[in-house]
Coordinates of N, CA, C and O in Angstrom, one line a residue:
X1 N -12.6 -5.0 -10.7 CA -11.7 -3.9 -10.4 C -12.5 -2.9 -9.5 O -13.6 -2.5 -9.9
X2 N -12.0 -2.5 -8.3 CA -12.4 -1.2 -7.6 C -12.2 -0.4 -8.2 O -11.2 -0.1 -8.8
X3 N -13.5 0.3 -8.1 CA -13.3 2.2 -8.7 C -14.0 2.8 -7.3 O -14.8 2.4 -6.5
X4 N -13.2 4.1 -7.4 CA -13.8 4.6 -6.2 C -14.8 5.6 -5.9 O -14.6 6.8 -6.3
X5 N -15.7 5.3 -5.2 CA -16.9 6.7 -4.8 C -17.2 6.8 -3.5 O -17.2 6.1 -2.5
X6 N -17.3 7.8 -3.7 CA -17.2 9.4 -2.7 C -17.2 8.9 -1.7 O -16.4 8.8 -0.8
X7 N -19.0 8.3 -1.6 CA -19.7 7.9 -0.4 C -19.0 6.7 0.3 O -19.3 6.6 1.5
X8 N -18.1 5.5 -0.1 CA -17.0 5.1 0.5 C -17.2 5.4 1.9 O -17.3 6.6 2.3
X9 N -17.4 4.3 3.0 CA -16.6 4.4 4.7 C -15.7 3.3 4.8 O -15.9 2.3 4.1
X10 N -14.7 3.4 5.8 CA -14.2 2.7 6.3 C -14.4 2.2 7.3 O -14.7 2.8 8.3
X11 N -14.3 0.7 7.3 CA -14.6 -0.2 8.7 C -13.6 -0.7 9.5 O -13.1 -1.7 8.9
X12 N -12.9 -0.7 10.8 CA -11.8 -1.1 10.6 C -11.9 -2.8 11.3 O -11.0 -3.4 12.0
X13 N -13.2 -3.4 11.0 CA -13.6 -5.2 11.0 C -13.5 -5.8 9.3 O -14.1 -6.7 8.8
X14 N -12.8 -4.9 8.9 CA -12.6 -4.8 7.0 C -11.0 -4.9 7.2 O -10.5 -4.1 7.9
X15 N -10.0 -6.1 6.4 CA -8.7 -5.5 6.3 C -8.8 -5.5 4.9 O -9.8 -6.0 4.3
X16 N -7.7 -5.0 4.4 CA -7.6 -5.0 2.7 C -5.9 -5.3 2.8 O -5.2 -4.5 3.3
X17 N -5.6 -6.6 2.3 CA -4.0 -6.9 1.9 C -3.6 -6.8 0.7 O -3.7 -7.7 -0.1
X18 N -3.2 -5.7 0.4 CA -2.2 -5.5 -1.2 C -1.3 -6.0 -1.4 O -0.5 -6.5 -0.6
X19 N -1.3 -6.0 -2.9 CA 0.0 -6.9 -3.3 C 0.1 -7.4 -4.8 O -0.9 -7.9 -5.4
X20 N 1.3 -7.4 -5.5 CA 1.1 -7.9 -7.1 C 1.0 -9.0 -6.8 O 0.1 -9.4 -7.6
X21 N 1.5 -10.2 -5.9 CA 1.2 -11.4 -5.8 C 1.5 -12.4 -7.3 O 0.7 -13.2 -7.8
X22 N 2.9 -12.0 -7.6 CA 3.2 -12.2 -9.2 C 4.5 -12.7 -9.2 O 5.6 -12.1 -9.5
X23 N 3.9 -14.6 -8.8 CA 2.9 -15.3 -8.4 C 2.4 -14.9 -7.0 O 2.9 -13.9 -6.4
X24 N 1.5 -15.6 -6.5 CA 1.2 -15.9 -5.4 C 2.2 -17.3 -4.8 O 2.4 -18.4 -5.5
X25 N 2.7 -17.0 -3.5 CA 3.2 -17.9 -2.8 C 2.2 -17.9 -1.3 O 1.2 -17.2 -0.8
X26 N 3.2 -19.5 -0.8 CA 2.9 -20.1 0.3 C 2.9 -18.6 1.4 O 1.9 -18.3 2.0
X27 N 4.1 -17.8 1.5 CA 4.2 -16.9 2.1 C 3.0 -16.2 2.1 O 2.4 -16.0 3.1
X28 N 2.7 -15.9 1.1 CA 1.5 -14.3 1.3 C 0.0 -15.6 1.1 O -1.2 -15.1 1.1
X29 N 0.1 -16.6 1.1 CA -1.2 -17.4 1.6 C -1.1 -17.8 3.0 O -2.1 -18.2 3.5
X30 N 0.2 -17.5 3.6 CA 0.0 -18.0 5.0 C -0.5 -16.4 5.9 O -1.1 -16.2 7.0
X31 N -0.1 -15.6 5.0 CA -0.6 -14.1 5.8 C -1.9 -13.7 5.4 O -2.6 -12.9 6.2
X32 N -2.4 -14.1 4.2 CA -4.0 -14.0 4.3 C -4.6 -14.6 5.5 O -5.2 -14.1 6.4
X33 N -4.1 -16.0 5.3 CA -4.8 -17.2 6.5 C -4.8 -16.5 7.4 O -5.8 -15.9 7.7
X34 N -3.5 -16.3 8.4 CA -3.9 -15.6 9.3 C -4.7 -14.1 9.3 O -5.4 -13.8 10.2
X35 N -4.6 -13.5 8.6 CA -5.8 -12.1 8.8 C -6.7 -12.4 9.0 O -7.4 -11.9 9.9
X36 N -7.1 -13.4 7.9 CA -8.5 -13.6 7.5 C -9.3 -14.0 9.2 O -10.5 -14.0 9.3
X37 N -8.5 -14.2 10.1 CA -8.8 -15.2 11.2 C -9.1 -13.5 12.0 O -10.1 -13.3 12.8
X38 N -8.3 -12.6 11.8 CA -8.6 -11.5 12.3 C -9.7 -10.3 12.1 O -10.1 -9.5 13.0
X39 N -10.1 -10.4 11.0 CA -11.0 -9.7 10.5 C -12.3 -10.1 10.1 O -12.3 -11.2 9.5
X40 N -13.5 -9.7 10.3 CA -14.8 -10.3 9.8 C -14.7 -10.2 8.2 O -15.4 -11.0 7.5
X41 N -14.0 -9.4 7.7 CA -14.0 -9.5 5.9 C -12.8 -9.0 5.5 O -12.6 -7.8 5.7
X42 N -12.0 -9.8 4.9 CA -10.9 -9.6 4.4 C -10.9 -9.1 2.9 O -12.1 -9.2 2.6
X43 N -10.2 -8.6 2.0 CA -10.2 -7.9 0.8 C -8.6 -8.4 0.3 O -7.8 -7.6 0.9
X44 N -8.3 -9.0 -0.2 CA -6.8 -9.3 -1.0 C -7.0 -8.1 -2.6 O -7.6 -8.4 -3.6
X45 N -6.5 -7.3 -2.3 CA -6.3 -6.6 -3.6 C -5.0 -6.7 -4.6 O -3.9 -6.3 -4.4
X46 N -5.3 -7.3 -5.5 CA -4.5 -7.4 -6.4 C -3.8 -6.2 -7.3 O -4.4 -5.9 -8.3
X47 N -2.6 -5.6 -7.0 CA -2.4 -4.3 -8.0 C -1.7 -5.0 -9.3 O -1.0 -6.0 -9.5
X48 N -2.5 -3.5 -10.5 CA -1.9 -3.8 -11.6 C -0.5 -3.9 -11.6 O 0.1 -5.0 -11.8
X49 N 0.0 -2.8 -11.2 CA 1.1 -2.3 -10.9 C 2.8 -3.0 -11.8 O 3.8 -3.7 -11.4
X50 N 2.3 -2.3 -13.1 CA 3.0 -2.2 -14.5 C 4.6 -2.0 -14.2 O 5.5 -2.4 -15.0
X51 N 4.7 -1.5 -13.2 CA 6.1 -1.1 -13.1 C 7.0 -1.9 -12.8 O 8.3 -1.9 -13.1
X52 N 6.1 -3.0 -11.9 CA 7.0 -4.4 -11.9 C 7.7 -5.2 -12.6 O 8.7 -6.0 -12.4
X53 N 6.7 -4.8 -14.0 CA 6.9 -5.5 -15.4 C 6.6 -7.0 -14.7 O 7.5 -7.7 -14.5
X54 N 4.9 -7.5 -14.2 CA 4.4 -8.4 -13.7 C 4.4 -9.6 -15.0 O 4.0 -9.5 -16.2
X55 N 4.8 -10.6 -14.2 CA 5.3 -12.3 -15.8 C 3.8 -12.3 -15.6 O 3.2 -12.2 -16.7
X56 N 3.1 -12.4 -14.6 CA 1.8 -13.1 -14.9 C 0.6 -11.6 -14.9 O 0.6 -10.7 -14.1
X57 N -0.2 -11.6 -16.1 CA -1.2 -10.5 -16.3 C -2.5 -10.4 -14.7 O -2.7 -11.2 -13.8
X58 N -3.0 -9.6 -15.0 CA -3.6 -9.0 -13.8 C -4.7 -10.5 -13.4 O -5.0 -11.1 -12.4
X59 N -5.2 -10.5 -15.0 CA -6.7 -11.6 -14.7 C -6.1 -13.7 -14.1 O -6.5 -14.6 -13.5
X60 N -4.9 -13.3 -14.8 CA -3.7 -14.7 -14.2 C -3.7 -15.3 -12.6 O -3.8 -16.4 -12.0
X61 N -3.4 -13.6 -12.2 CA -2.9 -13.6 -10.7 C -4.5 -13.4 -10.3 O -4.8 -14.6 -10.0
X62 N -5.2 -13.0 -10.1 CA -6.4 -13.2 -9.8 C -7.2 -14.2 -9.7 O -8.0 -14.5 -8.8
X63 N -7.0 -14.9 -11.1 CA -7.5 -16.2 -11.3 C -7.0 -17.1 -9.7 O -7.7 -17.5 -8.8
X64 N -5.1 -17.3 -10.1 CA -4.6 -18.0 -9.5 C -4.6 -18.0 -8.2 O -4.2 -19.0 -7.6
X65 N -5.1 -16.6 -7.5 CA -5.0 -15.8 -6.2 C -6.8 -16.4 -5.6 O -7.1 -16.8 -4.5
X66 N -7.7 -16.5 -6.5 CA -9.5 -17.2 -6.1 C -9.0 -18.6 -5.8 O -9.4 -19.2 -4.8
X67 N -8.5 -19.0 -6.3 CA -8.6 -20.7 -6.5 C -8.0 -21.0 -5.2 O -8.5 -21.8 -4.5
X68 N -6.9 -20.4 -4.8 CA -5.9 -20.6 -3.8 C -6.6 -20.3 -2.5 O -6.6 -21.2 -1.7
X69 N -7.5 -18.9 -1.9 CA -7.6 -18.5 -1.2 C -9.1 -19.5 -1.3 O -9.6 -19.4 -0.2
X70 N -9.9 -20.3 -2.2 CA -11.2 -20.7 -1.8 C -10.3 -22.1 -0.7 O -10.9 -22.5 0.3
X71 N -9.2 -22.5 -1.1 CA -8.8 -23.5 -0.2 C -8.4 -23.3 1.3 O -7.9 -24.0 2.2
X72 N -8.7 -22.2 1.3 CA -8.0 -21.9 3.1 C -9.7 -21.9 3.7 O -10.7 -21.8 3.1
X73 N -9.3 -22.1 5.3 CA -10.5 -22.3 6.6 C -11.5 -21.0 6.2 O -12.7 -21.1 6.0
X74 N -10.5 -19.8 6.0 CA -11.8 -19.0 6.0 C -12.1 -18.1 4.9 O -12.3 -16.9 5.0
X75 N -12.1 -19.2 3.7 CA -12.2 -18.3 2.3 C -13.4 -17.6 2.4 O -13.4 -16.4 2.2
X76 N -14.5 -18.4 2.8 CA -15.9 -17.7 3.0 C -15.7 -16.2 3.2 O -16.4 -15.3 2.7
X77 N -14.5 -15.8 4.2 CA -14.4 -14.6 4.4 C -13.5 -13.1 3.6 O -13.4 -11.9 3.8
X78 N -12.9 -14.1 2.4 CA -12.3 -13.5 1.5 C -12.6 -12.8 0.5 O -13.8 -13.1 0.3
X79 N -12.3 -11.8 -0.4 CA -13.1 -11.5 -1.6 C -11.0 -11.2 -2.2 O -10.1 -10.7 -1.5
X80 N -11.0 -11.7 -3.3 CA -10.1 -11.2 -3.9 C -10.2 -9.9 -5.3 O -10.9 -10.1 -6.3
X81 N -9.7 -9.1 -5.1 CA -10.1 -8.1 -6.5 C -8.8 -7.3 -6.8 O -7.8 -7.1 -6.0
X82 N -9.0 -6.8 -8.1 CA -8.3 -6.3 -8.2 C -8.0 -4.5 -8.3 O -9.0 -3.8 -8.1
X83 N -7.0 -4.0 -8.6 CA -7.2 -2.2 -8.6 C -5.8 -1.7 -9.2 O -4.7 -2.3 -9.4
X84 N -6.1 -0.7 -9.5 CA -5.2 0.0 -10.8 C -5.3 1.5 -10.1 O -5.4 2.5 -10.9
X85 N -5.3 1.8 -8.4 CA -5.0 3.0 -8.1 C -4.2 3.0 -6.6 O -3.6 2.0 -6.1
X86 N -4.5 4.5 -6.1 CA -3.3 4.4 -5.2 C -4.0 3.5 -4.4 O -5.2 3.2 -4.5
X87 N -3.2 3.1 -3.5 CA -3.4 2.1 -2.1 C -4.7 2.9 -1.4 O -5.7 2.3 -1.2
X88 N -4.7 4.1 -1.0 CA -5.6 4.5 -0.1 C -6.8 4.7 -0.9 O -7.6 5.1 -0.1
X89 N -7.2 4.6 -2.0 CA -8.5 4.7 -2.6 C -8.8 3.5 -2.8 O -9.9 3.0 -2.4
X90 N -7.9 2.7 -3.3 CA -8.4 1.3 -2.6 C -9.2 0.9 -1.9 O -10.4 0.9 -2.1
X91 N -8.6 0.4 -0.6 CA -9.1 0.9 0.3 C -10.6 1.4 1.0 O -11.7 1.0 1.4
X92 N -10.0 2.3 0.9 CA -11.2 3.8 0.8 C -12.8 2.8 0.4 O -13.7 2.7 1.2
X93 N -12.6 2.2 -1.1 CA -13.3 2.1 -1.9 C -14.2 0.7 -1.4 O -15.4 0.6 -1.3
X94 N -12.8 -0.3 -1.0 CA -13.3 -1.4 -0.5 C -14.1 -1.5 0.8 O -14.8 -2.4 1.2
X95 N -13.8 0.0 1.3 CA -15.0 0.2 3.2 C -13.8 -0.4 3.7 O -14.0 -0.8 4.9
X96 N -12.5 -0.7 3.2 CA -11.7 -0.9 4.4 C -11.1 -0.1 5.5 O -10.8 1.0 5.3
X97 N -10.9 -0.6 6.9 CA -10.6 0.4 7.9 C -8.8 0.3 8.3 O -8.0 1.1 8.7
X98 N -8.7 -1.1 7.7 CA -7.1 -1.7 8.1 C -6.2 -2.2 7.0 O -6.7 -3.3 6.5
X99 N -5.4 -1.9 6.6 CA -4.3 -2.5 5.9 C -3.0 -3.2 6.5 O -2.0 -2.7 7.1
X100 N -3.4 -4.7 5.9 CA -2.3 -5.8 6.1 C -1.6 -5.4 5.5 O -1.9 -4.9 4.4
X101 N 0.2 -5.8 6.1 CA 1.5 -6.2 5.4 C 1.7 -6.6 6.0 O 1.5 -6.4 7.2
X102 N 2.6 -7.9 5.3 CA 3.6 -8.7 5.8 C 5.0 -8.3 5.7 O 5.5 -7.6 4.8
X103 N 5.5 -8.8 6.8 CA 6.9 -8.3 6.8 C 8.0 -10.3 7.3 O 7.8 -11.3 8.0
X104 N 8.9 -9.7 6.4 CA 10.0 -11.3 6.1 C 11.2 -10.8 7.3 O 11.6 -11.5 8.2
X105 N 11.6 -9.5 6.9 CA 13.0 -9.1 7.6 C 12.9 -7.6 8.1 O 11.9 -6.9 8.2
X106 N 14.0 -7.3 8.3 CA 14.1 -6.0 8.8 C 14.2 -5.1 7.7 O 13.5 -4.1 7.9
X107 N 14.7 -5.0 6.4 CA 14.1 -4.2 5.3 C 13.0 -4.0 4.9 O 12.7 -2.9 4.4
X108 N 12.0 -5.5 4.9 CA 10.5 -5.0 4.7 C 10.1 -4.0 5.9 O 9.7 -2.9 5.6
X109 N 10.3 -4.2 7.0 CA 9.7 -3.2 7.7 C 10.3 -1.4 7.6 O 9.8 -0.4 8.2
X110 N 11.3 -1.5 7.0 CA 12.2 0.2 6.9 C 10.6 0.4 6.1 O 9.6 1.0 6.5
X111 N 10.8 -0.4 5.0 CA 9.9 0.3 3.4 C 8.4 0.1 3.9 O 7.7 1.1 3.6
X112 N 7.8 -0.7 4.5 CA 6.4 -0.7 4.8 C 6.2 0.6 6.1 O 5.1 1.1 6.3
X113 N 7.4 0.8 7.0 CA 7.0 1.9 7.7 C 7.1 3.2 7.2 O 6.4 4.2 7.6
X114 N 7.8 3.4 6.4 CA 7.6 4.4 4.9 C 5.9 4.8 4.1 O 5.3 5.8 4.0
X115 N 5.7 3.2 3.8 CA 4.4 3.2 3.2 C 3.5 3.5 4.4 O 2.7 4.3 4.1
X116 N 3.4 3.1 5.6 CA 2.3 3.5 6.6 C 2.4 4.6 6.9 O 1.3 5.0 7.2
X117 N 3.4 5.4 6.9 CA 3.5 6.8 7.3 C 2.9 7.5 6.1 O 2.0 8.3 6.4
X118 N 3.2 7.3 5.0 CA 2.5 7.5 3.8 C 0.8 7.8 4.1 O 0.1 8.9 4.2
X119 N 0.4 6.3 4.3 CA -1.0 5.7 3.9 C -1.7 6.8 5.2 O -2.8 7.3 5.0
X120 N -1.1 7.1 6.2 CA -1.7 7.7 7.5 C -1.9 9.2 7.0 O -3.0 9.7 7.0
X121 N -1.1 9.7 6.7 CA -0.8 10.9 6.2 C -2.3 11.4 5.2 O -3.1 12.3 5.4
X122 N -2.1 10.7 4.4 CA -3.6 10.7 3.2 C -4.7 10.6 4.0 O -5.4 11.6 4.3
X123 N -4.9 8.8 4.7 CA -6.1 8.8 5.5 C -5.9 8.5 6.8 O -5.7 7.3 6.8
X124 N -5.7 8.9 7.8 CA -5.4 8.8 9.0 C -6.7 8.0 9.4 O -6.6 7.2 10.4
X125 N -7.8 8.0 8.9 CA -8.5 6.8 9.5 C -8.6 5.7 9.4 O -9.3 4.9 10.1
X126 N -7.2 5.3 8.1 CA -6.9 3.9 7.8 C -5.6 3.7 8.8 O -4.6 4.4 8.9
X127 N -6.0 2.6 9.6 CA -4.9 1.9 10.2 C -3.8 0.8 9.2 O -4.0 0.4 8.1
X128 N -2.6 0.7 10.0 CA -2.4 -0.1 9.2 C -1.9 -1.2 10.5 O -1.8 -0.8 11.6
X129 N -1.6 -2.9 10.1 CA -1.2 -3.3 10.7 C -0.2 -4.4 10.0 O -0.4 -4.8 8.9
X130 N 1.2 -5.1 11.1 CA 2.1 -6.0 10.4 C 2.1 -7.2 10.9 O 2.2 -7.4 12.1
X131 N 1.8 -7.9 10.1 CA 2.2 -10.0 10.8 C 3.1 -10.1 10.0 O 3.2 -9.6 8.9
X132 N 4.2 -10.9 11.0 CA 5.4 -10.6 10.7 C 5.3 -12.8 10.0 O 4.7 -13.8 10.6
X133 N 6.2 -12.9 8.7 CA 5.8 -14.4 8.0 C 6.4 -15.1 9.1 O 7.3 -14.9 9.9
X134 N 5.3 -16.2 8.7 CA 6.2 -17.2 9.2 C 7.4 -17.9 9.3 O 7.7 -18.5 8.2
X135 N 8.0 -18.1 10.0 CA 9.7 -18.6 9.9 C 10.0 -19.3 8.8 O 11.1 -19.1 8.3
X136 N 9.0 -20.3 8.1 CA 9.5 -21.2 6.8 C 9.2 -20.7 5.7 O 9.2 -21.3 4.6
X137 N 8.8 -19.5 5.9 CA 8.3 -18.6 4.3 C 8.9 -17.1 4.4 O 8.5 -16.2 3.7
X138 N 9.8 -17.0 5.3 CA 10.7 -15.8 5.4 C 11.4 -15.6 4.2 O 11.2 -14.5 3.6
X139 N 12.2 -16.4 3.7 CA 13.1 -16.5 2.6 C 12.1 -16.6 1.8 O 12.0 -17.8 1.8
X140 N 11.1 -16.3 1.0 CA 9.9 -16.7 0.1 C 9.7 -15.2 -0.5 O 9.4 -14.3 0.3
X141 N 9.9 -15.0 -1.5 CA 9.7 -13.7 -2.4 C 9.5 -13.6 -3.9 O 10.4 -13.8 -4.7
X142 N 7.9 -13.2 -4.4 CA 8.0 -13.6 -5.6 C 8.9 -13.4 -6.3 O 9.2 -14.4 -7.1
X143 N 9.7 -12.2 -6.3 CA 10.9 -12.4 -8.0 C 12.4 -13.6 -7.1 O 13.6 -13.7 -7.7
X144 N 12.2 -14.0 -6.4 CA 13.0 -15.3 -6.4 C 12.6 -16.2 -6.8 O 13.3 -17.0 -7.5
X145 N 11.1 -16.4 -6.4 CA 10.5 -18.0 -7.0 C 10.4 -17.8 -8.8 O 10.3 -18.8 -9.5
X146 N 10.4 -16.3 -9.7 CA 10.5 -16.2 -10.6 C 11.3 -16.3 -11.1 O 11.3 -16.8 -12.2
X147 N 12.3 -16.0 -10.5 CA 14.0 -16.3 -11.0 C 14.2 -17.7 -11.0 O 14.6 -17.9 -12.1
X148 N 14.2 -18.5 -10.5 CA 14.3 -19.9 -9.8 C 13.4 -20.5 -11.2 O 14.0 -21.0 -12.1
X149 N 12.2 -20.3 -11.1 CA 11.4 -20.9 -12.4 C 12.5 -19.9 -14.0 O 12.9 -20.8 -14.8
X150 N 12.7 -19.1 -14.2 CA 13.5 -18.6 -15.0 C 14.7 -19.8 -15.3 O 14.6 -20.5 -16.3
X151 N 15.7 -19.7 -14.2 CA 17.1 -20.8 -14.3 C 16.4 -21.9 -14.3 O 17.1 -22.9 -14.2
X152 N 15.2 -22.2 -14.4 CA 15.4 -24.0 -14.6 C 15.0 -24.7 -13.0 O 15.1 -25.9 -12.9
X153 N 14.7 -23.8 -12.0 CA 14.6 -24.7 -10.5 C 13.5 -25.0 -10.1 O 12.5 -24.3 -10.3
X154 N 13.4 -26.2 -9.3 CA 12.6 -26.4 -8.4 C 11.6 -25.4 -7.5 O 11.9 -24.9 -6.5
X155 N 10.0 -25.2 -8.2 CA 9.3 -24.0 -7.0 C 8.7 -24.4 -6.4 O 8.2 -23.6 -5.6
X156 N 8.4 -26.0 -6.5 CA 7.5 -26.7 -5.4 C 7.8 -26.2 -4.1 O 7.0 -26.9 -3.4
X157 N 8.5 -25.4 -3.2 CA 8.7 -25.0 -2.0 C 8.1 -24.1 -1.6 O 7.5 -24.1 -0.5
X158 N 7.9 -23.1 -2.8 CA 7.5 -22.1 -2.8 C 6.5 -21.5 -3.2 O 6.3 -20.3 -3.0
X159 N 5.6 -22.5 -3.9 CA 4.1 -22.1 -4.3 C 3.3 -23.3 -4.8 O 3.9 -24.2 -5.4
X160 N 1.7 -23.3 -4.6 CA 1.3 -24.4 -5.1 C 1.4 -25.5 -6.3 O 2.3 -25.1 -7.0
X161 N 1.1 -26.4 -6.6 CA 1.3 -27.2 -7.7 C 0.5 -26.7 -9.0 O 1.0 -26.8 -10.1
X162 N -0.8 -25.9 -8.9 CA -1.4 -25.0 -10.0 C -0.4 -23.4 -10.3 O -0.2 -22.8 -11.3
X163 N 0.1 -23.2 -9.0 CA 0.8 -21.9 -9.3 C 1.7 -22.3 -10.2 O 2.0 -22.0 -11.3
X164 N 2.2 -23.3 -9.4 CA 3.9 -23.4 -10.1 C 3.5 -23.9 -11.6 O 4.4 -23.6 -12.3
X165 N 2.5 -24.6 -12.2 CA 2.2 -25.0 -13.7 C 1.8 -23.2 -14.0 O 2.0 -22.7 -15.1
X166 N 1.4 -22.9 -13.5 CA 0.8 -21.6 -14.5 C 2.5 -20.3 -14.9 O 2.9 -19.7 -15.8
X167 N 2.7 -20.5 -13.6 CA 4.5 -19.7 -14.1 C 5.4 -20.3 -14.9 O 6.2 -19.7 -15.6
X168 N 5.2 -22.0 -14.7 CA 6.1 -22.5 -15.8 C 5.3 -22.4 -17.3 O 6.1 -22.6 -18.3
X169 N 4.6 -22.3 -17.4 CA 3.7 -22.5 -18.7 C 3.7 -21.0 -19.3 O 3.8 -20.7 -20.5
X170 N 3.7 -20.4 -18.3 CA 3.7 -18.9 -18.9 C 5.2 -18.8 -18.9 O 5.4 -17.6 -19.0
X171 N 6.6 -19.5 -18.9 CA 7.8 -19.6 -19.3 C 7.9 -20.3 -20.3 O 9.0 -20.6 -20.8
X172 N 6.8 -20.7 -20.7 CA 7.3 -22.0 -21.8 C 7.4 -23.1 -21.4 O 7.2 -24.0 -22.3
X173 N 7.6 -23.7 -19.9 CA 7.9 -25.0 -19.8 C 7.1 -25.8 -19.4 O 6.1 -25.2 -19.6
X174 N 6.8 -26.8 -18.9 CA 5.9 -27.3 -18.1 C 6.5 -28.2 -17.0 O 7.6 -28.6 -17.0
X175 N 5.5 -28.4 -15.9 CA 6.1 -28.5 -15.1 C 7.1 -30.0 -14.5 O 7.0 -31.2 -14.9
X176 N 7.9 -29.3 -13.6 CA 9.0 -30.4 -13.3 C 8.8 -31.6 -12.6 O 9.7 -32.4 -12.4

């Protein structure tokens, strides 16, 4: 877990990608991959973030979020962790200079240019920046693949063969 102190800088060859990640999908594994290609040190922050009422607990998605990201080209360059504060002490905390979002459609970007106006406002030294998903993971949104596992469907589309056992199992079922 990040906590944060004082002495904190930011880098902006540092990104930090937020996200409950609850699960982790193909989608926000294909927007690590690419950052990660962008940045000398990437940071995937995992938020607690209770309000979602998250199916899978913090150490779950974490767990499930290491395993996944040691399999990409440039895990070496990853750290995944987790944090239980605002985005910009995050951040802050991690020495990050840049914050990733991904954007699916034109509504992510209304609410993520909300949140950057936000995030600039606090620390104007944090940039932020958007990769917009890839075309076959546009439709890809955790509380769909949740719902989908919920009714009984098929998630192999939409997230790994360990993800998809750990959501069905944490539903009771096992997998299809």
């Amino acid at each position: 877990m990040l906590h944060l102190t004082p002495e904190a800088r930011t880098d902006p060859r540092v990104g930090f990608y937020p996200g409950t990640f609850d699960p982790v999908t193909f989608g926000h594994l294909d927007i690590i991959h690419r950052a990660s290609a962008l940045f000398d040190r990437l940071l995937v922050g995992v938020a607690v973030n209770e309000g979602k009422q998250p199916l899978l607990d913090l150490e779950a998605r974490l767990s499930a979020l290491r395993r996944e990201v040691d399999k990409l080209p440039h895990g070496e360059r990853i750290e995944v962790v987790g944090f239980d504060t605002l985005l910009v002490d995050a951040v802050r905390q991690a020495g990050a200079g840049t914050v990733v979002r991904g954007l699916r459609s034109g509504g992510d970007f209304d609410y993520e240019s909300q949140l950057s106006g936000a995030l600039r406002r606090l620390a104007p030294e944090i940039e932020t920046v958007f990769l917009l998903s890839s075309e076959e993971h546009r439709s890809t949104a955790s509380r769909i693949v949740k719902e989908i596992a919920r009714l009984g469907g098929d998630i192999s589309p939409f997230v790994s063969e360990d993800v998809a056992h750990i959501v069905l199992s944490k539903l009771g079922r096992g997998p299809t």
